[in-house]
Tab-separated table of C-alpha atoms in Angstrom:
chain	number	residue	atom	x	y	z
A	151	MET	CA	-44.713	10.938	-20.042
A	152	THR	CA	-42.989	13.374	-21.627
A	153	LYS	CA	-44.603	16.468	-23.349
A	154	ARG	CA	-43.403	17.320	-26.752
A	155	LYS	CA	-43.575	20.658	-28.001
A	156	PRO	CA	-44.306	21.479	-31.800
A	157	PRO	CA	-41.224	23.063	-33.500
A	158	ASP	CA	-43.586	25.924	-34.567
A	159	ILE	CA	-44.488	27.026	-31.109
A	160	SER	CA	-41.564	28.935	-29.597
A	161	GLN	CA	-40.949	27.916	-25.624
A	162	GLU	CA	-42.646	31.309	-24.153
A	163	ALA	CA	-45.709	30.465	-25.722
A	164	TRP	CA	-45.882	27.148	-24.782
A	165	ASP	CA	-45.242	28.206	-21.356
A	166	ALA	CA	-47.849	30.533	-21.151
A	167	VAL	CA	-50.812	28.153	-21.985
A	168	ASP	CA	-48.873	25.377	-19.467
A	169	SER	CA	-51.449	24.631	-16.189
A	170	PRO	CA	-49.739	23.943	-13.151
A	171	PRO	CA	-52.141	20.474	-11.418
A	172	LEU	CA	-55.552	21.123	-10.015
A	173	THR	CA	-55.410	21.327	-6.281
A	174	ASP	CA	-58.033	19.401	-4.030
A	175	GLU	CA	-59.227	22.509	-2.998
A	176	MET	CA	-59.656	23.718	-6.835
A	177	LEU	CA	-61.314	20.821	-7.678
A	178	ARG	CA	-63.819	21.218	-4.593
A	179	SER	CA	-64.665	24.610	-5.785
A	180	LEU	CA	-66.029	23.289	-9.135
A	181	ARG	CA	-69.237	23.240	-10.253
A	182	PRO	CA	-71.238	22.190	-13.571
A	183	ILE	CA	-71.102	24.525	-16.354
A	184	ALA	CA	-75.382	24.253	-15.826
A	185	GLU	CA	-75.284	25.601	-12.795
A	186	THR	CA	-72.838	28.867	-13.705
A	187	ASP	CA	-73.851	29.325	-16.743
A	188	PRO	CA	-77.487	28.430	-18.166
A	189	ASP	CA	-77.970	30.379	-20.739
A	190	LEU	CA	-74.255	29.244	-22.300
A	191	VAL	CA	-75.776	25.862	-21.902
A	192	ALA	CA	-78.615	26.897	-23.265
A	193	ALA	CA	-77.284	28.008	-26.875
A	194	TYR	CA	-75.586	25.267	-26.964
A	195	ARG	CA	-78.394	22.421	-26.556
A	196	ARG	CA	-80.418	24.697	-29.839
A	197	TYR	CA	-77.547	23.249	-32.007
A	198	ARG	CA	-78.790	19.665	-33.636
A	199	GLY	CA	-76.673	16.848	-32.362
A	200	GLN	CA	-75.430	13.530	-33.954
A	201	GLN	CA	-78.450	11.326	-35.883
A	202	LYS	CA	-79.731	9.354	-33.629
A	203	ALA	CA	-80.455	7.093	-36.792
A	204	PRO	CA	-78.003	8.121	-39.935
A	205	THR	CA	-79.994	8.662	-42.967
A	206	LYS	CA	-77.082	9.631	-45.167
A	207	GLN	CA	-73.689	7.960	-46.136
A	208	MET	CA	-70.084	9.307	-45.082
A	209	VAL	CA	-68.336	9.118	-47.728
A	210	THR	CA	-64.594	10.225	-49.002
A	211	LEU	CA	-64.568	12.082	-52.004
A	212	ARG	CA	-61.835	14.273	-54.016
A	213	LEU	CA	-63.033	17.226	-55.537
A	214	ASP	CA	-61.368	20.222	-56.742
A	215	PRO	CA	-60.800	23.017	-54.757
A	216	ASP	CA	-62.787	25.463	-57.155
A	217	VAL	CA	-65.626	23.572	-57.187
A	218	VAL	CA	-65.458	22.885	-53.051
A	219	GLU	CA	-64.338	27.083	-52.106
A	220	ALA	CA	-67.514	28.143	-54.417
A	221	PHE	CA	-70.029	25.789	-52.607
A	222	ARG	CA	-67.721	26.947	-49.169
A	223	ALA	CA	-68.389	30.285	-50.339
A	224	THR	CA	-72.193	30.435	-49.702
A	225	GLY	CA	-71.807	29.949	-46.043
A	226	THR	CA	-73.758	27.715	-43.679
A	227	GLY	CA	-75.413	24.504	-45.233
A	228	TRP	CA	-73.012	24.106	-48.500
A	229	GLN	CA	-72.905	20.338	-47.767
A	230	ARG	CA	-76.335	19.886	-48.130
A	231	ARG	CA	-76.382	22.103	-51.347
A	232	MET	CA	-73.632	20.398	-52.923
A	233	ASN	CA	-76.269	16.898	-51.895
A	234	ASP	CA	-78.366	18.770	-54.012
A	235	ALA	CA	-76.363	19.810	-56.604
A	236	LEU	CA	-75.515	16.285	-57.219
A	237	ARG	CA	-78.527	15.156	-56.417
A	238	LYS	CA	-79.956	17.053	-59.333
A	239	ALA	CA	-77.351	16.022	-61.552
A	240	ALA	CA	-77.863	12.290	-61.201
A	241	GLY	CA	-81.451	12.935	-62.041
A	242	LEU	CA	-82.578	12.515	-58.463
């Protein structure tokens, strides 16, 4: 399999991130992240994951850029606020 490099990345940058294959010794020394950094794992698990039984429907909707930017500018939870605004406009 040949590697294809994106045209906008220099060869120097490409080589800097090209990692050599892991040796057997390196593989044996690897440990689960839960052992090496339990605080990181705990912080990651605090965030809500996917819904077990989705209550909302995923759709594709084209909106004016300024509308999307206005909602995004409100910060985290902008999609919920957009949903609330649509519900209000629909009289729900």
